[in-house]
PDB file of C-alpha atoms and ligand atoms in Angstrom:
ATOM      1  CA  UNK L   1      26.421  13.673   7.584  1.00 86.00           C
ATOM      2  CA  UNK L   2      26.968  12.063  10.937  1.00 94.00           C
ATOM      3  CA  UNK L   3      28.734   8.747  11.259  1.00 95.00           C
ATOM      4  CA  UNK L   4      26.503   6.427  13.266  1.00 94.00           C
ATOM      5  CA  UNK L   5      28.161   3.102  12.795  1.00 97.00           C
ATOM      6  CA  UNK L   6      31.772   2.324  11.916  1.00 98.00           C
ATOM      7  CA  UNK L   7      32.999  -1.106  12.791  1.00 98.00           C
ATOM      8  CA  UNK L   8      34.722  -4.216  11.499  1.00 98.00           C
ATOM      9  CA  UNK L   9      32.663  -7.402  11.705  1.00 98.00           C
ATOM     10  CA  UNK L  10      33.874 -10.960  11.325  1.00 98.00           C
ATOM     11  CA  UNK L  11      31.413 -11.454   8.515  1.00 97.00           C
ATOM     12  CA  UNK L  12      32.201 -11.384   4.797  1.00 98.00           C
ATOM     13  CA  UNK L  13      31.087  -8.303   2.851  1.00 98.00           C
ATOM     14  CA  UNK L  14      28.733 -10.370   0.726  1.00 98.00           C
ATOM     15  CA  UNK L  15      27.118 -11.885   3.786  1.00 98.00           C
ATOM     16  CA  UNK L  16      26.733  -8.455   5.406  1.00 98.00           C
ATOM     17  CA  UNK L  17      24.987  -7.160   2.302  1.00 98.00           C
ATOM     18  CA  UNK L  18      22.677 -10.150   2.393  1.00 98.00           C
ATOM     19  CA  UNK L  19      21.892  -9.668   6.101  1.00 98.00           C
ATOM     20  CA  UNK L  20      20.993  -6.010   5.691  1.00 98.00           C
ATOM     21  CA  UNK L  21      19.645  -5.731   2.172  1.00 98.00           C
ATOM     22  CA  UNK L  22      17.720  -8.849   1.354  1.00 95.00           C
ATOM     23  CA  UNK L  23      14.567 -10.203   2.884  1.00 92.00           C
ATOM     24  CA  UNK L  24      16.801 -12.004   5.430  1.00 95.00           C
ATOM     25  CA  UNK L  25      15.712 -13.625   8.666  1.00 95.00           C
ATOM     26  CA  UNK L  26      18.193 -11.318  10.420  1.00 97.00           C
ATOM     27  CA  UNK L  27      16.465  -8.151   9.236  1.00 96.00           C
ATOM     28  CA  UNK L  28      13.042  -9.685   9.913  1.00 95.00           C
ATOM     29  CA  UNK L  29      14.098 -10.422  13.487  1.00 96.00           C
ATOM     30  CA  UNK L  30      15.660  -7.000  13.916  1.00 97.00           C
ATOM     31  CA  UNK L  31      12.468  -5.342  12.723  1.00 97.00           C
ATOM     32  CA  UNK L  32      10.560  -7.409  15.263  1.00 96.00           C
ATOM     33  CA  UNK L  33      12.845  -6.197  18.036  1.00 95.00           C
ATOM     34  CA  UNK L  34      12.359  -2.573  16.873  1.00 96.00           C
ATOM     35  CA  UNK L  35       8.587  -3.134  16.622  1.00 96.00           C
ATOM     36  CA  UNK L  36       8.624  -2.385  12.919  1.00 97.00           C
ATOM     37  CA  UNK L  37       5.551  -4.120  11.501  1.00 97.00           C
ATOM     38  CA  UNK L  38       3.687  -4.675   8.235  1.00 97.00           C
ATOM     39  CA  UNK L  39       6.952  -4.741   6.333  1.00 96.00           C
ATOM     40  CA  UNK L  40       6.897  -5.341   2.604  1.00 95.00           C
ATOM     41  CA  UNK L  41      10.022  -5.489   0.465  1.00 92.00           C
ATOM     42  CA  UNK L  42      10.338  -5.057  -3.259  1.00 93.00           C
ATOM     43  CA  UNK L  43      13.076  -6.898  -5.132  1.00 94.00           C
ATOM     44  CA  UNK L  44      16.166  -5.049  -6.398  1.00 97.00           C
ATOM     45  CA  UNK L  45      15.686  -3.773  -9.928  1.00 97.00           C
ATOM     46  CA  UNK L  46      18.176  -2.209 -12.294  1.00 97.00           C
ATOM     47  CA  UNK L  47      17.289   1.282 -13.458  1.00 96.00           C
ATOM     48  CA  UNK L  48      18.301   3.146 -16.637  1.00 96.00           C
ATOM     49  CA  UNK L  49      21.541   4.450 -15.090  1.00 96.00           C
ATOM     50  CA  UNK L  50      22.725   0.984 -14.047  1.00 96.00           C
ATOM     51  CA  UNK L  51      22.081   1.420 -10.331  1.00 98.00           C
ATOM     52  CA  UNK L  52      19.731  -0.946  -8.543  1.00 98.00           C
ATOM     53  CA  UNK L  53      16.706   0.220  -6.635  1.00 98.00           C
ATOM     54  CA  UNK L  54      14.150  -1.213  -4.296  1.00 97.00           C
ATOM     55  CA  UNK L  55      11.613   0.153  -1.874  1.00 97.00           C
ATOM     56  CA  UNK L  56      10.318  -0.962   1.493  1.00 97.00           C
ATOM     57  CA  UNK L  57       7.144  -0.063   3.311  1.00 98.00           C
ATOM     58  CA  UNK L  58       6.560  -0.590   7.000  1.00 98.00           C
ATOM     59  CA  UNK L  59       5.023   0.811  10.146  1.00 98.00           C
ATOM     60  CA  UNK L  60       7.352   2.072  12.852  1.00 97.00           C
ATOM     61  CA  UNK L  61       6.558   2.213  16.559  1.00 96.00           C
ATOM     62  CA  UNK L  62       7.563   5.484  18.184  1.00 92.00           C
ATOM     63  CA  UNK L  63       8.328   5.809  21.878  1.00 80.00           C
ATOM     64  CA  UNK L  64       8.050   9.622  21.990  1.00 79.00           C
ATOM     65  CA  UNK L  65       4.672  10.530  23.559  1.00 79.00           C
ATOM     66  CA  UNK L  66       4.689  13.933  21.815  1.00 77.00           C
ATOM     67  CA  UNK L  67       4.592  12.387  18.389  1.00 81.00           C
ATOM     68  CA  UNK L  68       2.084   9.550  18.512  1.00 84.00           C
ATOM     69  CA  UNK L  69       2.621   5.828  18.686  1.00 92.00           C
ATOM     70  CA  UNK L  70       2.959   4.739  15.061  1.00 95.00           C
ATOM     71  CA  UNK L  71       3.847   6.004  11.652  1.00 97.00           C
ATOM     72  CA  UNK L  72       3.905   4.391   8.254  1.00 98.00           C
ATOM     73  CA  UNK L  73       7.203   4.809   6.440  1.00 98.00           C
ATOM     74  CA  UNK L  74       8.678   4.298   2.996  1.00 98.00           C
ATOM     75  CA  UNK L  75      12.327   3.571   2.436  1.00 98.00           C
ATOM     76  CA  UNK L  76      13.809   3.951  -1.060  1.00 98.00           C
ATOM     77  CA  UNK L  77      17.164   2.233  -1.431  1.00 98.00           C
ATOM     78  CA  UNK L  78      19.713   2.630  -4.220  1.00 98.00           C
ATOM     79  CA  UNK L  79      22.587   0.206  -4.667  1.00 98.00           C
ATOM     80  CA  UNK L  80      25.170   2.129  -6.643  1.00 98.00           C
ATOM     81  CA  UNK L  81      26.662   0.528  -9.704  1.00 97.00           C
ATOM     82  CA  UNK L  82      30.194   1.160  -8.375  1.00 97.00           C
ATOM     83  CA  UNK L  83      29.462  -1.655  -5.929  1.00 97.00           C
ATOM     84  CA  UNK L  84      31.441  -4.874  -6.476  1.00 97.00           C
ATOM     85  CA  UNK L  85      29.940  -8.144  -5.400  1.00 96.00           C
ATOM     86  CA  UNK L  86      31.675  -9.509  -2.333  1.00 97.00           C
ATOM     87  CA  UNK L  87      34.042  -6.503  -2.209  1.00 98.00           C
ATOM     88  CA  UNK L  88      32.319  -3.193  -1.871  1.00 98.00           C
ATOM     89  CA  UNK L  89      28.724  -2.078  -1.543  1.00 98.00           C
ATOM     90  CA  UNK L  90      27.345   1.437  -1.413  1.00 98.00           C
ATOM     91  CA  UNK L  91      23.657   1.757  -0.595  1.00 98.00           C
ATOM     92  CA  UNK L  92      21.832   5.008  -0.132  1.00 98.00           C
ATOM     93  CA  UNK L  93      18.439   4.986   1.507  1.00 98.00           C
ATOM     94  CA  UNK L  94      15.857   7.701   1.900  1.00 98.00           C
ATOM     95  CA  UNK L  95      13.387   7.209   4.710  1.00 98.00           C
ATOM     96  CA  UNK L  96      10.073   9.072   4.656  1.00 98.00           C
ATOM     97  CA  UNK L  97       7.926   8.914   7.791  1.00 97.00           C
ATOM     98  CA  UNK L  98       4.439   9.738   6.599  1.00 97.00           C
ATOM     99  CA  UNK L  99       2.480  10.242   9.815  1.00 95.00           C
ATOM    100  CA  UNK L 100       4.701  12.325  12.089  1.00 94.00           C
ATOM    101  CA  UNK L 101       4.298  16.069  12.589  1.00 92.00           C
ATOM    102  CA  UNK L 102       6.022  18.133   9.857  1.00 94.00           C
ATOM    103  CA  UNK L 103       6.490  14.974   7.771  1.00 95.00           C
ATOM    104  CA  UNK L 104       6.242  17.015   4.582  1.00 96.00           C
ATOM    105  CA  UNK L 105       9.319  19.037   5.597  1.00 97.00           C
ATOM    106  CA  UNK L 106      11.970  16.385   5.990  1.00 97.00           C
ATOM    107  CA  UNK L 107      13.288  12.913   5.298  1.00 98.00           C
ATOM    108  CA  UNK L 108      16.311  10.958   6.456  1.00 98.00           C
ATOM    109  CA  UNK L 109      19.142   9.904   4.205  1.00 98.00           C
ATOM    110  CA  UNK L 110      21.264   6.943   5.296  1.00 98.00           C
ATOM    111  CA  UNK L 111      24.409   5.971   3.439  1.00 98.00           C
ATOM    112  CA  UNK L 112      25.694   2.445   4.015  1.00 98.00           C
ATOM    113  CA  UNK L 113      29.171   1.346   2.998  1.00 98.00           C
ATOM    114  CA  UNK L 114      30.211  -2.290   3.271  1.00 98.00           C
ATOM    115  CA  UNK L 115      33.896  -2.720   2.541  1.00 98.00           C
ATOM    116  CA  UNK L 116      35.572  -6.117   2.451  1.00 98.00           C
ATOM    117  CA  UNK L 117      38.729  -6.175   4.559  1.00 97.00           C
ATOM    118  CA  UNK L 118      39.524  -9.874   4.186  1.00 96.00           C
ATOM    119  CA  UNK L 119      37.776 -13.059   3.122  1.00 95.00           C
ATOM    120  CA  UNK L 120      35.775 -13.195   6.334  1.00 96.00           C
ATOM    121  CA  UNK L 121      35.768  -9.600   7.510  1.00 98.00           C
ATOM    122  CA  UNK L 122      34.184  -6.366   6.459  1.00 98.00           C
ATOM    123  CA  UNK L 123      33.812  -2.822   7.664  1.00 98.00           C
ATOM    124  CA  UNK L 124      30.333  -1.361   7.915  1.00 98.00           C
ATOM    125  CA  UNK L 125      29.914   2.403   7.906  1.00 98.00           C
ATOM    126  CA  UNK L 126      26.642   4.270   8.126  1.00 98.00           C
ATOM    127  CA  UNK L 127      26.300   8.017   7.664  1.00 98.00           C
ATOM    128  CA  UNK L 128      23.042   9.818   8.254  1.00 97.00           C
ATOM    129  CA  UNK L 129      21.666  13.185   7.278  1.00 96.00           C
ATOM    130  CA  UNK L 130      18.345  14.816   7.987  1.00 96.00           C
ATOM    131  CA  UNK L 131      17.318  16.488   4.728  1.00 96.00           C
ATOM    132  CA  UNK L 132      14.810  19.289   4.321  1.00 96.00           C
ATOM    133  CA  UNK L 133      12.389  19.485   1.399  1.00 95.00           C
ATOM    134  CA  UNK L 134      11.288  22.935   2.499  1.00 94.00           C
ATOM    135  CA  UNK L 135      12.714  25.254   5.111  1.00 93.00           C
ATOM    136  CA  UNK L 136      10.794  25.160   8.363  1.00 91.00           C
ATOM    137  CA  UNK L 137      10.782  27.890  10.986  1.00 92.00           C
ATOM    138  CA  UNK L 138      14.016  27.726  13.036  1.00 91.00           C
ATOM    139  CA  UNK L 139      12.455  26.343  16.186  1.00 94.00           C
ATOM    140  CA  UNK L 140      10.611  23.663  14.254  1.00 94.00           C
ATOM    141  CA  UNK L 141      13.798  22.723  12.455  1.00 95.00           C
ATOM    142  CA  UNK L 142      15.734  22.220  15.679  1.00 94.00           C
ATOM    143  CA  UNK L 143      12.809  20.223  17.066  1.00 92.00           C
ATOM    144  CA  UNK L 144      12.829  17.922  14.038  1.00 94.00           C
ATOM    145  CA  UNK L 145      16.610  17.573  14.087  1.00 93.00           C
ATOM    146  CA  UNK L 146      16.790  16.808  17.792  1.00 92.00           C
ATOM    147  CA  UNK L 147      14.017  14.212  17.665  1.00 91.00           C
ATOM    148  CA  UNK L 148      15.485  12.609  14.581  1.00 93.00           C
ATOM    149  CA  UNK L 149      19.060  12.257  15.862  1.00 93.00           C
ATOM    150  CA  UNK L 150      18.007  10.551  19.059  1.00 90.00           C
ATOM    151  CA  UNK L 151      15.769   8.081  17.228  1.00 91.00           C
ATOM    152  CA  UNK L 152      18.410   7.347  14.614  1.00 95.00           C
ATOM    153  CA  UNK L 153      21.174   6.913  17.171  1.00 95.00           C
ATOM    154  CA  UNK L 154      19.071   4.472  19.103  1.00 94.00           C
ATOM    155  CA  UNK L 155      18.305   2.485  15.958  1.00 96.00           C
ATOM    156  CA  UNK L 156      21.908   2.140  14.797  1.00 97.00           C
ATOM    157  CA  UNK L 157      23.229   1.330  18.284  1.00 97.00           C
ATOM    158  CA  UNK L 158      20.824  -1.539  18.427  1.00 97.00           C
ATOM    159  CA  UNK L 159      21.657  -2.597  14.883  1.00 98.00           C
ATOM    160  CA  UNK L 160      25.310  -2.786  15.906  1.00 98.00           C
ATOM    161  CA  UNK L 161      24.453  -4.880  18.965  1.00 97.00           C
ATOM    162  CA  UNK L 162      22.302  -7.277  16.965  1.00 97.00           C
ATOM    163  CA  UNK L 163      24.952  -7.609  14.255  1.00 98.00           C
ATOM    164  CA  UNK L 164      27.536  -8.495  16.891  1.00 97.00           C
ATOM    165  CA  UNK L 165      25.206 -11.194  18.171  1.00 97.00           C
ATOM    166  CA  UNK L 166      24.671 -12.518  14.666  1.00 96.00           C
ATOM    167  CA  UNK L 167      28.437 -12.497  14.108  1.00 96.00           C
ATOM    168  CA  UNK L 168      28.990 -14.487  17.299  1.00 95.00           C
ATOM    169  CA  UNK L 169      26.388 -17.062  16.273  1.00 93.00           C
ATOM    170  CA  UNK L 170      27.767 -17.368  12.770  1.00 91.00           C
ATOM    171  CA  UNK L 171      31.334 -17.832  13.937  1.00 89.00           C
ATOM    172  CA  UNK L 172      30.527 -20.208  16.762  1.00 87.00           C
ATOM    173  CA  UNK L 173      32.499 -23.399  16.339  1.00 68.00           C
ATOM    174  CA  UNK L 174      33.550 -22.137  12.924  1.00 57.00           C
ATOM    175  CA  UNK L 175      37.141 -23.275  13.488  1.00 53.00           C
ATOM    176  CA  UNK L 176      39.553 -21.054  11.582  1.00 52.00           C
ATOM    177  CA  UNK L 177      37.243 -18.062  11.232  1.00 47.00           C
TER     178      UNK L 177
HETATM  179  C1  YK8 M   1      15.227   2.835   8.819  1.00 89.23           C
HETATM  180  C2  YK8 M   1      14.060   9.811  11.721  1.00 89.23           C
HETATM  181  C3  YK8 M   1      13.005  10.636  12.415  1.00 89.23           C
HETATM  182  C4  YK8 M   1      11.920   9.659  12.911  1.00 89.23           C
HETATM  183  C5  YK8 M   1      11.163  10.212  14.131  1.00 89.23           C
HETATM  184  C6  YK8 M   1      10.451  11.479  13.668  1.00 89.23           C
HETATM  185  C7  YK8 M   1      10.270  12.479  14.709  1.00 89.23           C
HETATM  186  C8  YK8 M   1       9.582  13.677  14.153  1.00 89.23           C
HETATM  187  C9  YK8 M   1       9.846  14.870  14.968  1.00 89.23           C
HETATM  188  C10 YK8 M   1       8.676  15.802  14.951  1.00 89.23           C
HETATM  189  C11 YK8 M   1      10.148   9.245  14.711  1.00 89.23           C
HETATM  190  C12 YK8 M   1      14.244   2.398   9.890  1.00 89.23           C
HETATM  191  C13 YK8 M   1      12.663   8.306  12.956  1.00 89.23           C
HETATM  192  C14 YK8 M   1      13.568   8.157  14.168  1.00 89.23           C
HETATM  193  C15 YK8 M   1      11.799   7.079  12.785  1.00 89.23           C
HETATM  194  C16 YK8 M   1      12.610   5.829  12.472  1.00 89.23           C
HETATM  195  C17 YK8 M   1      13.533   5.978  11.240  1.00 89.23           C
HETATM  196  C18 YK8 M   1      14.413   4.723  10.973  1.00 89.23           C
HETATM  197  C19 YK8 M   1      15.100   4.255  12.259  1.00 89.23           C
HETATM  198  C20 YK8 M   1       8.038  15.924  16.287  1.00 89.23           C
HETATM  199  C21 YK8 M   1       9.102  17.118  14.463  1.00 89.23           C
HETATM  200  C22 YK8 M   1      13.489   3.609  10.429  1.00 89.23           C
HETATM  201  C23 YK8 M   1      16.206   3.835   9.389  1.00 89.23           C
HETATM  202  C24 YK8 M   1      15.467   4.993   9.967  1.00 89.23           C
HETATM  203  C25 YK8 M   1      15.775   6.242   9.550  1.00 89.23           C
HETATM  204  C26 YK8 M   1      15.140   7.453  10.069  1.00 89.23           C
HETATM  205  C27 YK8 M   1      14.380   7.237  11.358  1.00 89.23           C
HETATM  206  C28 YK8 M   1      13.449   8.430  11.647  1.00 89.23           C
HETATM  207  O1  YK8 M   1      15.901   1.715   8.265  1.00 89.23           O
HETATM  208  O2  YK8 M   1      12.062  10.524  15.166  1.00 89.23           O
END
């Protein structure tokens, strides 16, 4: 996978998890900025293996004129049971974009790691992979890969920027933080 985000934030690990993986006002605002609409979140639910799962549905806005303007998407997230509240979180998410060309060939896998580095700091790492459900023709595959990487890079760069802004707001006048 490719590492898209790797940074220490002055935010506790628990708070970071809450910002990214609950129905938080941060993620609502971020989705607004990214023109992600019609979002619905399911609550986390424990499965038979002890991991937690939830799914999200939303509509993404696409800026690439070759592809069309919108696509519905489903994101299935798994919070692995090795996660430790306030210390360490490992979330894997599979994103399916239903209305783009060749949508039945691929999906995107994002792996999020939130690692506490002190009481008020954590490291956030995000790795991404484009996964193929069936093998497309070589040219099609490179087309999918190229268009995916640029969109994903853009998304995580902006996520980083918005998280830094959130961090600044949270720590404003916070004294010893
Ligand atoms: C999640 C990866 C690919 C997809 C898109 C598809 C192009 C198809 C190429 C054809 C539009 C929020 C992306 C970027 C849409 C957005 C997805 C987001 C950013 C012509 C062959 C949505 C993270 C995420 C993961 C994958 C992204 C898609 O939280 O290029």
